[in-house]
CSV table of C-alpha atoms and ligand atoms in Angstrom, one decimal:
chain,number,residue,atom,x,y,z
A,852,MET,CA,10.7,-48.8,-21.7
A,853,THR,CA,11.8,-49.8,-18.2
A,854,ALA,CA,11.0,-48.1,-14.9
A,855,LEU,CA,14.4,-46.5,-15.2
A,856,ASP,CA,13.8,-44.5,-18.3
A,857,ALA,CA,12.4,-41.7,-16.2
A,858,ARG,CA,13.4,-38.1,-16.6
A,859,PRO,CA,17.2,-37.7,-16.1
A,860,ARG,CA,18.2,-36.0,-12.9
A,861,ALA,CA,21.3,-33.8,-12.8
A,862,GLY,CA,24.5,-35.4,-11.5
A,863,ALA,CA,23.2,-38.9,-10.9
A,864,THR,CA,24.7,-41.7,-12.8
A,865,LEU,CA,22.6,-44.6,-11.7
A,866,ARG,CA,19.1,-43.1,-11.6
A,867,PHE,CA,16.3,-44.9,-9.7
A,868,PRO,CA,12.6,-44.7,-10.7
A,869,GLU,CA,10.9,-41.4,-10.1
A,870,ARG,CA,8.7,-42.8,-7.4
A,871,PHE,CA,11.3,-44.9,-5.7
A,872,ARG,CA,11.0,-44.8,-1.8
A,873,TRP,CA,14.1,-43.9,0.1
A,874,GLY,CA,14.0,-44.8,3.8
A,875,THR,CA,15.7,-45.8,7.0
A,876,ALA,CA,14.7,-48.5,9.4
A,877,THR,CA,14.7,-49.1,13.1
A,878,ALA,CA,12.9,-51.4,15.6
A,879,ALA,CA,11.2,-50.6,18.9
A,880,TYR,CA,13.3,-52.6,21.3
A,881,GLN,CA,16.5,-51.6,19.7
A,882,ILE,CA,16.0,-47.8,20.0
A,883,GLU,CA,13.1,-46.8,22.3
A,884,GLY,CA,14.3,-47.5,25.8
A,885,ALA,CA,11.6,-46.4,28.4
A,886,ALA,CA,11.2,-50.1,29.1
A,887,ASP,CA,8.8,-49.7,31.9
A,888,GLU,CA,7.1,-46.4,31.1
A,889,ASP,CA,3.5,-45.7,30.4
A,890,GLY,CA,2.2,-49.2,31.1
A,891,ARG,CA,4.7,-51.2,29.0
A,892,THR,CA,5.3,-54.7,30.3
A,893,PRO,CA,8.3,-56.9,29.7
A,894,SER,CA,8.8,-58.7,26.4
A,895,ILE,CA,10.8,-61.8,25.8
A,896,TRP,CA,13.8,-59.5,25.0
A,897,ASP,CA,13.6,-57.8,28.3
A,898,THR,CA,13.7,-61.2,30.1
A,899,PHE,CA,16.4,-62.5,27.8
A,900,SER,CA,18.7,-59.5,28.0
A,901,ARG,CA,18.4,-59.5,31.8
A,902,THR,CA,19.5,-63.1,31.9
A,903,PRO,CA,23.2,-63.3,32.6
A,904,GLY,CA,25.2,-64.6,29.7
A,905,ARG,CA,22.6,-64.1,27.0
A,906,VAL,CA,23.6,-60.7,25.6
A,907,ARG,CA,27.1,-59.4,25.3
A,908,ASN,CA,28.3,-57.2,28.2
A,909,GLY,CA,24.9,-57.7,29.9
A,910,ASP,CA,23.4,-55.0,27.7
A,911,THR,CA,19.7,-54.5,27.7
A,912,GLY,CA,17.2,-52.2,25.8
A,913,ASP,CA,16.2,-50.4,29.0
A,914,ILE,CA,17.5,-47.1,27.7
A,915,ALA,CA,18.8,-48.0,24.2
A,916,ALA,CA,18.9,-44.8,22.1
A,917,ASP,CA,16.3,-43.2,24.3
A,918,HIS,CA,14.1,-42.6,21.2
A,919,TYR,CA,10.9,-42.7,23.3
A,920,HIS,CA,12.0,-39.3,24.7
A,921,ARG,CA,13.7,-38.0,21.6
A,922,VAL,CA,11.2,-38.6,18.8
A,923,GLY,CA,11.3,-34.9,17.7
A,924,GLU,CA,15.1,-34.9,17.5
A,925,ASP,CA,15.1,-38.1,15.6
A,926,ILE,CA,12.6,-37.0,13.1
A,927,ALA,CA,14.7,-33.9,12.6
A,928,LEU,CA,17.6,-36.2,11.6
A,929,MET,CA,15.3,-37.9,9.0
A,930,ARG,CA,14.4,-34.5,7.6
A,931,ARG,CA,18.0,-33.7,7.2
A,932,LEU,CA,18.5,-37.0,5.4
A,933,GLY,CA,15.6,-36.2,3.1
A,934,VAL,CA,14.1,-39.7,3.5
A,935,THR,CA,10.6,-40.2,1.9
A,936,ASP,CA,9.7,-43.1,4.3
A,937,TYR,CA,10.5,-44.3,7.8
A,938,ARG,CA,10.2,-48.0,8.9
A,939,PHE,CA,9.8,-48.5,12.6
A,940,SER,CA,8.1,-51.1,14.7
A,941,ILE,CA,5.3,-50.9,17.2
A,942,ALA,CA,6.0,-52.5,20.6
A,943,TRP,CA,3.3,-55.0,21.3
A,944,PRO,CA,3.9,-54.8,25.1
A,945,ARG,CA,3.3,-51.0,24.9
A,946,VAL,CA,0.1,-51.1,23.0
A,947,GLN,CA,-1.3,-54.3,24.5
A,948,PRO,CA,0.7,-55.0,27.7
A,949,THR,CA,0.8,-58.7,28.6
A,950,GLY,CA,-0.6,-59.6,25.2
A,951,ARG,CA,-4.3,-59.5,26.3
A,952,GLY,CA,-7.0,-57.0,26.8
A,953,PRO,CA,-7.7,-53.6,25.4
A,954,ALA,CA,-5.2,-51.2,23.9
A,955,VAL,CA,-3.5,-48.9,26.3
A,956,GLN,CA,-4.0,-45.2,25.3
A,957,LYS,CA,-0.6,-44.0,26.4
A,958,GLY,CA,1.1,-46.7,24.4
A,959,LEU,CA,-0.9,-45.8,21.3
A,960,ASP,CA,-0.3,-42.1,22.0
A,961,PHE,CA,3.5,-42.5,21.5
A,962,TYR,CA,2.9,-44.0,18.0
A,963,ARG,CA,0.2,-41.4,17.2
A,964,ARG,CA,2.7,-38.7,18.0
A,965,LEU,CA,5.5,-40.4,16.0
A,966,THR,CA,3.3,-40.9,12.9
A,967,ASP,CA,1.7,-37.4,13.1
A,968,GLU,CA,5.1,-35.8,13.3
A,969,LEU,CA,6.4,-38.0,10.5
A,970,ARG,CA,3.5,-36.9,8.3
A,971,ALA,CA,4.0,-33.3,9.2
A,972,ALA,CA,7.6,-33.7,8.0
A,973,GLY,CA,6.4,-35.3,4.8
A,974,ILE,CA,7.7,-38.8,5.6
A,975,ARG,CA,5.5,-41.9,5.1
A,976,PRO,CA,5.2,-44.0,8.2
A,977,VAL,CA,5.9,-47.7,7.5
A,978,ALA,CA,5.0,-49.7,10.7
A,979,THR,CA,6.0,-53.2,11.5
A,980,LEU,CA,3.7,-54.9,14.0
A,981,TYR,CA,6.1,-57.5,15.3
A,982,HIS,CA,9.9,-57.0,15.5
A,983,TRP,CA,10.5,-59.7,18.0
A,984,ASP,CA,9.1,-58.3,21.2
A,985,LEU,CA,6.6,-60.9,22.3
A,986,PRO,CA,4.9,-60.0,25.6
A,987,GLN,CA,6.5,-62.3,28.2
A,988,GLU,CA,3.1,-63.5,29.4
A,989,LEU,CA,2.5,-65.0,26.0
A,990,GLU,CA,5.8,-66.8,26.1
A,991,ASP,CA,5.0,-68.1,29.5
A,992,ALA,CA,1.8,-69.5,28.0
A,993,GLY,CA,3.7,-71.3,25.3
A,994,GLY,CA,5.1,-68.7,22.9
A,995,TRP,CA,5.1,-69.1,19.2
A,996,PRO,CA,5.1,-72.9,19.2
A,997,HIS,CA,1.7,-72.5,20.8
A,998,ARG,CA,-1.2,-71.9,18.4
A,999,GLU,CA,-3.0,-69.4,20.6
A,1000,THR,CA,-0.2,-66.9,20.1
A,1001,ALA,CA,-1.3,-66.5,16.5
A,1002,TYR,CA,-4.8,-65.5,17.6
A,1003,ARG,CA,-3.3,-63.2,20.2
A,1004,PHE,CA,-1.2,-61.5,17.5
A,1005,ALA,CA,-4.2,-61.0,15.2
A,1006,GLU,CA,-6.1,-59.3,18.0
A,1007,TYR,CA,-3.2,-57.0,18.8
A,1008,ALA,CA,-2.8,-56.2,15.1
A,1009,GLY,CA,-6.4,-55.1,14.9
A,1010,LEU,CA,-6.1,-52.9,18.0
A,1011,ALA,CA,-3.0,-51.2,16.6
A,1012,ALA,CA,-4.6,-50.7,13.3
A,1013,GLU,CA,-7.8,-49.3,14.9
A,1014,GLY,CA,-5.7,-47.0,17.1
A,1015,LEU,CA,-3.5,-45.6,14.4
A,1016,GLY,CA,-5.8,-45.9,11.4
A,1017,ASP,CA,-4.7,-44.1,8.3
A,1018,ARG,CA,-1.7,-42.4,9.9
A,1019,VAL,CA,0.3,-45.5,8.8
A,1020,ALA,CA,0.9,-45.8,5.1
A,1021,THR,CA,2.3,-49.3,5.0
A,1022,TRP,CA,1.6,-52.1,7.6
A,1023,THR,CA,4.1,-54.9,7.9
A,1024,THR,CA,2.9,-57.9,10.0
A,1025,LEU,CA,6.2,-59.6,10.9
A,1026,ASN,CA,9.8,-58.8,10.7
A,1027,GLU,CA,12.0,-61.9,9.8
A,1028,PRO,CA,9.8,-64.7,11.1
A,1029,TRP,CA,12.8,-67.0,10.3
A,1030,CYS,CA,14.7,-65.4,13.2
A,1031,SER,CA,11.8,-65.5,15.5
A,1032,ALA,CA,11.2,-69.2,14.9
A,1033,PHE,CA,14.7,-70.6,14.4
A,1034,LEU,CA,17.0,-68.3,16.4
A,1035,GLY,CA,14.4,-68.0,19.2
A,1036,TYR,CA,13.3,-71.6,19.5
A,1037,GLY,CA,15.9,-73.6,17.5
A,1038,SER,CA,19.4,-72.4,18.2
A,1039,GLY,CA,18.4,-70.2,21.2
A,1040,VAL,CA,20.7,-67.3,20.4
A,1041,HIS,CA,17.7,-65.0,20.4
A,1042,ALA,CA,14.9,-64.6,22.9
A,1043,PRO,CA,13.3,-66.6,24.3
A,1044,GLY,CA,16.4,-68.8,24.0
A,1045,ARG,CA,14.7,-72.2,23.6
A,1046,THR,CA,16.4,-75.0,21.7
A,1047,SER,CA,13.9,-77.5,20.2
A,1048,ALA,CA,13.8,-78.4,16.6
A,1049,VAL,CA,10.1,-79.3,16.6
A,1050,ASP,CA,9.2,-76.1,18.5
A,1051,SER,CA,11.1,-74.0,15.9
A,1052,LEU,CA,9.0,-75.6,13.1
A,1053,ARG,CA,5.8,-75.2,15.1
A,1054,ALA,CA,6.7,-71.5,15.7
A,1055,ALA,CA,7.3,-71.0,12.0
A,1056,HIS,CA,3.9,-72.4,11.2
A,1057,HIS,CA,2.2,-70.3,13.8
A,1058,LEU,CA,4.0,-67.2,12.6
A,1059,ASN,CA,2.6,-67.8,9.1
A,1060,LEU,CA,-0.8,-68.3,10.5
A,1061,ALA,CA,-0.4,-65.1,12.6
A,1062,HIS,CA,0.7,-63.2,9.6
A,1063,GLY,CA,-2.4,-64.1,7.5
A,1064,LEU,CA,-4.8,-63.5,10.4
A,1065,ALA,CA,-3.2,-60.1,11.1
A,1066,VAL,CA,-3.5,-59.1,7.4
A,1067,ARG,CA,-7.2,-59.6,7.7
A,1068,ALA,CA,-7.4,-57.8,11.0
A,1069,VAL,CA,-5.6,-54.8,9.7
A,1070,ARG,CA,-7.6,-54.6,6.5
A,1071,ALA,CA,-10.8,-54.7,8.5
A,1072,ALA,CA,-9.6,-51.8,10.6
A,1073,VAL,CA,-8.0,-49.4,8.1
A,1074,PRO,CA,-8.9,-47.7,4.9
A,1075,ALA,CA,-8.5,-49.7,1.7
A,1076,ARG,CA,-5.6,-47.7,0.5
A,1077,ALA,CA,-3.3,-48.8,3.3
A,1078,GLU,CA,-0.7,-51.3,2.1
A,1079,VAL,CA,-0.1,-54.5,3.9
A,1080,SER,CA,3.1,-56.5,3.7
A,1081,LEU,CA,5.5,-59.0,5.3
A,1082,THR,CA,9.2,-58.8,5.7
A,1083,LEU,CA,11.4,-61.9,5.3
A,1084,ASN,CA,15.2,-62.3,5.6
A,1085,LEU,CA,15.4,-64.5,2.6
A,1086,HIS,CA,18.6,-66.5,2.2
A,1087,ALA,CA,20.6,-66.0,-1.0
A,1088,VAL,CA,21.8,-69.6,-1.0
A,1089,ARG,CA,24.6,-70.8,-3.2
A,1090,SER,CA,25.8,-74.3,-3.7
A,1091,ARG,CA,29.6,-74.6,-3.5
A,1092,THR,CA,29.7,-76.8,-6.6
A,1093,ASP,CA,27.2,-78.1,-9.2
A,1094,ALA,CA,27.5,-81.6,-7.8
A,1095,PRO,CA,24.0,-83.0,-7.0
A,1096,ARG,CA,24.9,-83.5,-3.3
A,1097,ASP,CA,25.9,-79.9,-2.9
A,1098,ARG,CA,22.9,-78.7,-4.8
A,1099,ASP,CA,20.7,-80.8,-2.6
A,1100,ALA,CA,22.3,-79.1,0.5
A,1101,ALA,CA,21.3,-75.7,-1.0
A,1102,ARG,CA,17.8,-77.0,-1.7
A,1103,ARG,CA,17.4,-78.0,1.9
A,1104,ILE,CA,18.4,-74.5,3.2
A,1105,ASP,CA,16.2,-72.9,0.6
A,1106,ALA,CA,13.3,-75.0,2.0
A,1107,VAL,CA,13.7,-74.4,5.7
A,1108,GLY,CA,15.1,-70.9,5.2
A,1109,ASN,CA,12.9,-69.4,2.5
A,1110,ARG,CA,10.1,-71.6,1.1
A,1111,ILE,CA,8.8,-72.4,4.6
A,1112,PHE,CA,7.4,-68.8,4.5
A,1113,LEU,CA,7.1,-68.1,0.8
A,1114,ASP,CA,5.0,-71.1,-0.1
A,1115,PRO,CA,2.3,-70.8,2.6
A,1116,VAL,CA,2.1,-67.0,2.2
A,1117,PHE,CA,2.0,-66.8,-1.6
A,1118,HIS,CA,0.7,-70.2,-2.5
A,1119,GLY,CA,-1.2,-71.5,0.5
A,1120,ARG,CA,0.9,-74.7,0.7
A,1121,LEU,CA,3.8,-76.3,2.5
A,1122,PRO,CA,6.8,-77.2,0.4
A,1123,GLU,CA,6.7,-81.0,0.0
A,1124,ASP,CA,10.4,-81.4,0.2
A,1125,LEU,CA,10.4,-79.5,3.5
A,1126,VAL,CA,7.9,-82.0,4.9
A,1127,ASP,CA,10.1,-84.9,3.8
A,1128,ASP,CA,13.3,-83.3,5.1
A,1129,THR,CA,11.8,-82.6,8.5
A,1130,ALA,CA,10.0,-86.0,8.9
A,1131,PRO,CA,12.5,-87.1,11.6
A,1132,VAL,CA,11.5,-84.1,13.6
A,1133,THR,CA,7.7,-83.8,13.1
A,1134,ASP,CA,4.7,-85.0,11.1
A,1135,TRP,CA,3.3,-81.4,10.9
A,1136,SER,CA,0.1,-82.5,12.5
A,1137,PHE,CA,-0.1,-79.1,14.2
A,1138,VAL,CA,-1.2,-77.7,10.8
A,1139,GLU,CA,-4.9,-77.6,10.9
A,1140,ASP,CA,-7.4,-77.4,8.1
A,1141,GLY,CA,-7.7,-73.9,6.7
A,1142,ASP,CA,-4.4,-72.7,8.2
A,1143,LEU,CA,-2.5,-72.5,4.9
A,1144,ARG,CA,-5.4,-70.8,3.2
A,1145,ALA,CA,-5.4,-68.2,6.1
A,1146,ALA,CA,-1.7,-67.7,5.7
A,1147,ALA,CA,-2.1,-66.9,2.0
A,1148,GLU,CA,-4.3,-63.8,2.6
A,1149,PRO,CA,-3.2,-61.5,-0.3
A,1150,ILE,CA,-0.7,-58.8,0.5
A,1151,ASP,CA,0.5,-55.8,-1.4
A,1152,ALA,CA,4.3,-56.1,-1.2
A,1153,LEU,CA,7.1,-58.3,0.1
A,1154,GLY,CA,9.8,-56.8,2.2
A,1155,ILE,CA,13.3,-58.3,1.9
A,1156,ASN,CA,16.1,-57.9,4.5
A,1157,TYR,CA,19.4,-58.7,3.0
A,1158,TYR,CA,22.9,-58.5,4.5
A,1159,SER,CA,25.0,-61.3,3.0
A,1160,PRO,CA,24.7,-64.5,1.1
A,1161,THR,CA,24.9,-68.1,2.4
A,1162,ALA,CA,27.1,-70.8,0.8
A,1163,VAL,CA,26.7,-74.5,1.4
A,1164,ALA,CA,28.0,-77.9,0.5
A,1165,ALA,CA,27.0,-81.4,1.4
A,1166,GLY,CA,28.1,-82.5,4.8
A,1167,ALA,CA,27.1,-81.8,8.4
A,1168,SER,CA,27.5,-78.7,10.5
A,1169,PRO,CA,26.2,-78.0,13.9
A,1170,SER,CA,25.2,-74.4,13.3
A,1171,SER,CA,25.3,-71.6,10.8
A,1172,PRO,CA,28.6,-69.9,10.0
A,1173,SER,CA,28.0,-66.6,11.7
A,1174,ARG,CA,26.6,-68.0,14.9
A,1175,SER,CA,29.1,-70.6,16.0
A,1176,LEU,CA,26.8,-71.9,18.7
A,1177,SER,CA,25.1,-75.3,18.7
A,1178,PRO,CA,22.4,-76.4,18.5
A,1179,SER,CA,21.6,-75.7,15.0
A,1180,PRO,CA,18.7,-73.4,13.9
A,1181,TRP,CA,18.3,-75.5,10.7
A,1182,ALA,CA,15.7,-78.1,11.7
A,1183,GLY,CA,15.9,-81.2,9.5
A,1184,ALA,CA,18.9,-79.9,7.5
A,1185,GLU,CA,21.7,-79.8,9.9
A,1186,ARG,CA,23.0,-83.3,9.3
A,1187,HIS,CA,23.1,-82.8,5.5
A,1188,VAL,CA,24.5,-79.3,5.1
A,1189,ARG,CA,27.8,-77.7,5.8
A,1190,PHE,CA,28.2,-74.0,5.6
A,1191,VAL,CA,31.2,-72.8,3.6
A,1192,PRO,CA,32.9,-69.4,3.8
A,1193,VAL,CA,32.0,-66.8,1.3
A,1194,PRO,CA,35.2,-65.1,0.1
A,1195,GLY,CA,35.8,-61.3,0.3
A,1196,PRO,CA,35.8,-58.6,2.9
A,1197,ARG,CA,33.7,-58.8,6.0
A,1198,THR,CA,31.9,-56.4,8.3
A,1199,ALA,CA,32.3,-56.0,12.0
A,1200,MET,CA,29.6,-58.8,12.4
A,1201,ASP,CA,32.0,-61.0,10.4
A,1202,TRP,CA,29.4,-61.1,7.7
A,1203,PRO,CA,30.7,-61.3,4.1
A,1204,VAL,CA,30.3,-58.2,1.9
A,1205,ASP,CA,28.7,-59.6,-1.3
A,1206,SER,CA,26.2,-57.5,-3.1
A,1207,GLY,CA,25.8,-60.1,-5.8
A,1208,GLY,CA,23.6,-62.1,-3.4
A,1209,LEU,CA,21.1,-59.3,-3.3
A,1210,HIS,CA,20.9,-59.2,-7.1
A,1211,GLU,CA,20.5,-63.0,-7.2
A,1212,LEU,CA,17.7,-62.9,-4.7
A,1213,LEU,CA,15.8,-60.1,-6.5
A,1214,LEU,CA,15.9,-61.9,-9.8
A,1215,ARG,CA,14.8,-65.1,-8.2
A,1216,LEU,CA,11.8,-63.2,-6.8
A,1217,ARG,CA,11.2,-61.5,-10.1
A,1218,ASP,CA,10.8,-65.0,-11.6
A,1219,ASP,CA,9.0,-66.8,-8.8
A,1220,LEU,CA,6.6,-64.0,-7.7
A,1221,PRO,CA,6.3,-61.9,-10.8
A,1222,HIS,CA,3.3,-59.9,-9.6
A,1223,VAL,CA,4.6,-59.1,-6.1
A,1224,PRO,CA,6.1,-55.6,-5.7
A,1225,LEU,CA,9.4,-55.9,-3.7
A,1226,VAL,CA,10.9,-53.5,-1.2
A,1227,ILE,CA,14.3,-53.8,0.5
A,1228,THR,CA,13.2,-53.2,4.1
A,1229,GLU,CA,16.7,-53.7,5.6
A,1230,ASN,CA,20.2,-53.5,4.2
A,1231,GLY,CA,23.3,-52.1,5.9
A,1232,ALA,CA,26.5,-53.0,7.8
A,1233,ALA,CA,28.2,-52.7,11.1
A,1234,TYR,CA,31.7,-51.3,11.4
A,1235,GLU,CA,33.9,-50.1,14.2
A,1236,ASP,CA,32.9,-46.5,14.1
A,1237,TYR,CA,34.2,-43.8,16.4
A,1238,ALA,CA,34.2,-40.0,16.6
A,1239,ASP,CA,37.6,-38.6,15.8
A,1240,PRO,CA,39.1,-35.7,17.8
A,1241,SER,CA,37.3,-33.2,15.6
A,1242,GLY,CA,34.0,-35.0,16.4
A,1243,GLU,CA,33.6,-36.5,12.9
A,1244,VAL,CA,32.6,-40.1,12.3
A,1245,LYS,CA,34.1,-41.3,9.1
A,1246,ASP,CA,32.8,-44.7,7.8
A,1247,PRO,CA,34.1,-45.1,4.3
A,1248,GLU,CA,33.6,-48.9,4.4
A,1249,ARG,CA,29.9,-48.5,5.1
A,1250,VAL,CA,29.6,-46.0,2.3
A,1251,ALA,CA,31.2,-48.6,0.0
A,1252,TYR,CA,28.9,-51.3,1.2
A,1253,LEU,CA,25.8,-49.2,0.7
A,1254,HIS,CA,27.0,-48.1,-2.7
A,1255,ALA,CA,27.6,-51.6,-3.9
A,1256,HIS,CA,24.2,-52.9,-2.6
A,1257,LEU,CA,22.2,-50.0,-4.1
A,1258,ALA,CA,24.0,-50.6,-7.4
A,1259,ALA,CA,22.9,-54.2,-7.1
A,1260,VAL,CA,19.3,-53.1,-6.6
A,1261,HIS,CA,19.6,-50.8,-9.6
A,1262,ARG,CA,20.9,-53.6,-11.7
A,1263,ALA,CA,18.0,-55.8,-10.6
A,1264,ILE,CA,15.5,-53.1,-11.5
A,1265,GLU,CA,17.1,-52.9,-15.0
A,1266,ASP,CA,16.8,-56.6,-15.2
A,1267,GLY,CA,13.1,-56.4,-14.6
A,1268,ALA,CA,12.7,-56.8,-10.8
A,1269,ASP,CA,9.8,-54.7,-9.4
A,1270,VAL,CA,11.7,-53.0,-6.5
A,1271,ARG,CA,9.8,-50.1,-5.1
A,1272,GLY,CA,12.0,-48.8,-2.3
A,1273,TYR,CA,15.1,-49.2,-0.1
A,1274,PHE,CA,15.3,-48.9,3.7
A,1275,LEU,CA,18.8,-48.5,5.1
A,1276,TRP,CA,19.4,-50.4,8.4
A,1277,SER,CA,19.8,-48.3,10.4
A,1278,LEU,CA,19.0,-44.7,11.2
A,1279,LEU,CA,20.7,-44.9,14.6
A,1280,ASP,CA,23.3,-47.0,16.3
A,1281,ASN,CA,21.2,-49.3,18.5
A,1282,PHE,CA,20.8,-52.4,20.6
A,1283,GLU,CA,22.0,-55.2,18.2
A,1284,TRP,CA,20.2,-58.1,19.9
A,1285,ALA,CA,22.7,-60.7,21.3
A,1286,TYR,CA,25.6,-58.3,20.5
A,1287,GLY,CA,24.1,-55.5,22.6
A,1288,TYR,CA,25.7,-52.1,21.9
A,1289,SER,CA,29.0,-53.6,20.6
A,1290,LYS,CA,27.9,-53.5,17.0
A,1291,ARG,CA,27.0,-50.2,15.3
A,1292,PHE,CA,24.7,-50.3,12.3
A,1293,GLY,CA,23.6,-46.6,12.3
A,1294,ILE,CA,24.4,-44.0,9.7
A,1295,VAL,CA,23.9,-41.6,12.7
A,1296,HIS,CA,26.4,-42.2,15.5
A,1297,VAL,CA,24.9,-42.4,19.0
A,1298,ASP,CA,27.2,-41.7,21.9
A,1299,PHE,CA,25.2,-43.8,24.4
A,1300,PRO,CA,26.3,-42.1,27.7
A,1301,THR,CA,25.2,-38.6,26.4
A,1302,GLN,CA,22.8,-39.8,23.7
A,1303,ARG,CA,24.4,-37.3,21.4
A,1304,ARG,CA,23.6,-38.0,17.7
A,1305,THR,CA,26.2,-37.3,15.0
A,1306,PHE,CA,25.9,-37.8,11.3
A,1307,LYS,CA,28.5,-40.3,10.0
A,1308,SER,CA,29.9,-39.7,6.6
A,1309,SER,CA,27.5,-42.4,5.3
A,1310,ALA,CA,24.5,-40.2,6.5
A,1311,HIS,CA,25.8,-37.3,4.4
A,1312,TRP,CA,26.4,-39.7,1.5
A,1313,TYR,CA,22.9,-41.1,1.8
A,1314,ALA,CA,21.3,-37.6,1.9
A,1315,ASP,CA,23.1,-36.8,-1.3
A,1316,VAL,CA,21.9,-40.1,-3.0
A,1317,ILE,CA,18.3,-39.3,-2.0
A,1318,ALA,CA,18.6,-35.7,-3.2
A,1319,ARG,CA,20.0,-36.9,-6.6
A,1320,GLY,CA,17.5,-39.7,-6.9
A,1321,GLY,CA,20.4,-42.0,-7.6
A,1322,LEU,CA,24.0,-43.1,-7.1
A,1323,PRO,CA,27.1,-41.1,-8.0
A,1324,THR,CA,29.6,-43.0,-10.1
A,1325,ARG,CA,31.8,-43.8,-7.2
A,1326,PRO,CA,31.1,-44.1,-3.5
B,1029,LIG,C1,18.1,-58.0,11.2
B,1029,LIG,C2,17.1,-57.5,12.2
B,1029,LIG,C3,17.4,-56.1,12.6
B,1029,LIG,C4,18.9,-55.8,12.8
B,1029,LIG,C5,19.7,-56.3,11.6
B,1029,LIG,C6,21.2,-56.1,11.7
B,1029,LIG,O1,18.1,-59.4,11.3
B,1029,LIG,O2,15.8,-57.5,11.6
B,1029,LIG,O3,16.7,-55.8,13.8
B,1029,LIG,O4,19.3,-56.3,14.0
B,1029,LIG,O5,19.4,-57.7,11.4
């Protein structure tokens, strides 16, 4: 009997397990606004977005979706959707401005109110401690390539956990440390915009260390029943052919894209092939005794963010396919790997639509980490959405994308992957990092000048999926 043999529910074709969690996801800097209210200090994203040329149209998160002032309204949207869980992030520079010192009550109060109101609405709060908003002072002191940042993070994690306690059902330490390390310090397309291969590897290591130390700090502060997890944007890497050279290219991307986090966190070791591949860049002497053991502090679940697969062949390419800027974020791999196009339709991000990659990834994790519960903590798509003259926002491509990816999750569960939940990215249109407000990922449309929220057809569709506990035959 598999998890799917649960009681049938009327109308649903692909039924999900009875206790499957249905959620939406957001992140603080992308939606909150209120950038300098109640003691919040600038993060690296405030600095980066205010630097000309870094973010499209000069957009910043100063106002964003004004969620800081519209929490009640946004929770009402979630109620209408019927979600069981909500994944949000806590802004470090709100709770511990400048990254040092005691917690600021007003900062904590915002998340107390959010979590209390979520609970009152019957929605489980799932909090990410770090979704890329490093306090600027900590960047000025060296940022993630600097070891001290890991200790700073553990302290902040403890303060947030003490301040919010058992209001939070699931704690996630980091969101996508690959992006923090390699887009922030390697290719420089994300804040803080630095471009050093060795710093990107140092950052990755210190993020692993920060994660493990934060797991401990959170567990010391909250009741034992709180879940603790980590979210990775694992790359579903495909080799263009079976030729050994192409397969070696895929291995390299798997090492510096995936196993650089999976091996320390789940096995307390660095991948040997990664150490070899990156020998021209570093000897890893910044890894101190006990670091890898600390990184491997046990966790309760692994979050996976998936948007599209990656296809590679032997060769050389200066950067990844979606970000055609050099320098490369792929420390140690860039001279051996060429990114090749994945066929099929594309989203407004120019990311390929390929739900098979999600299925591949989930089966790989089923095999490699058989005892680790999995949660899809982000999945979704950007399209050119607009309100038509009647005020409706129709987004059939997003519905098709979501349908295909949820069907892939369902298939993976049937195949034995222990997937416990799915969080759609995103609840609201928001500040899409280097793309600013030019890319819309929400299932709720936001008219930024008026901040008016409108359900897109995908929101109605998702509400129906949640109510049925499964997918209709066709999108
Ligand atoms: C992920 C980020 C998230 C969002 C989506 C589209 O990499 O975690 O904040 O921007 O991409």
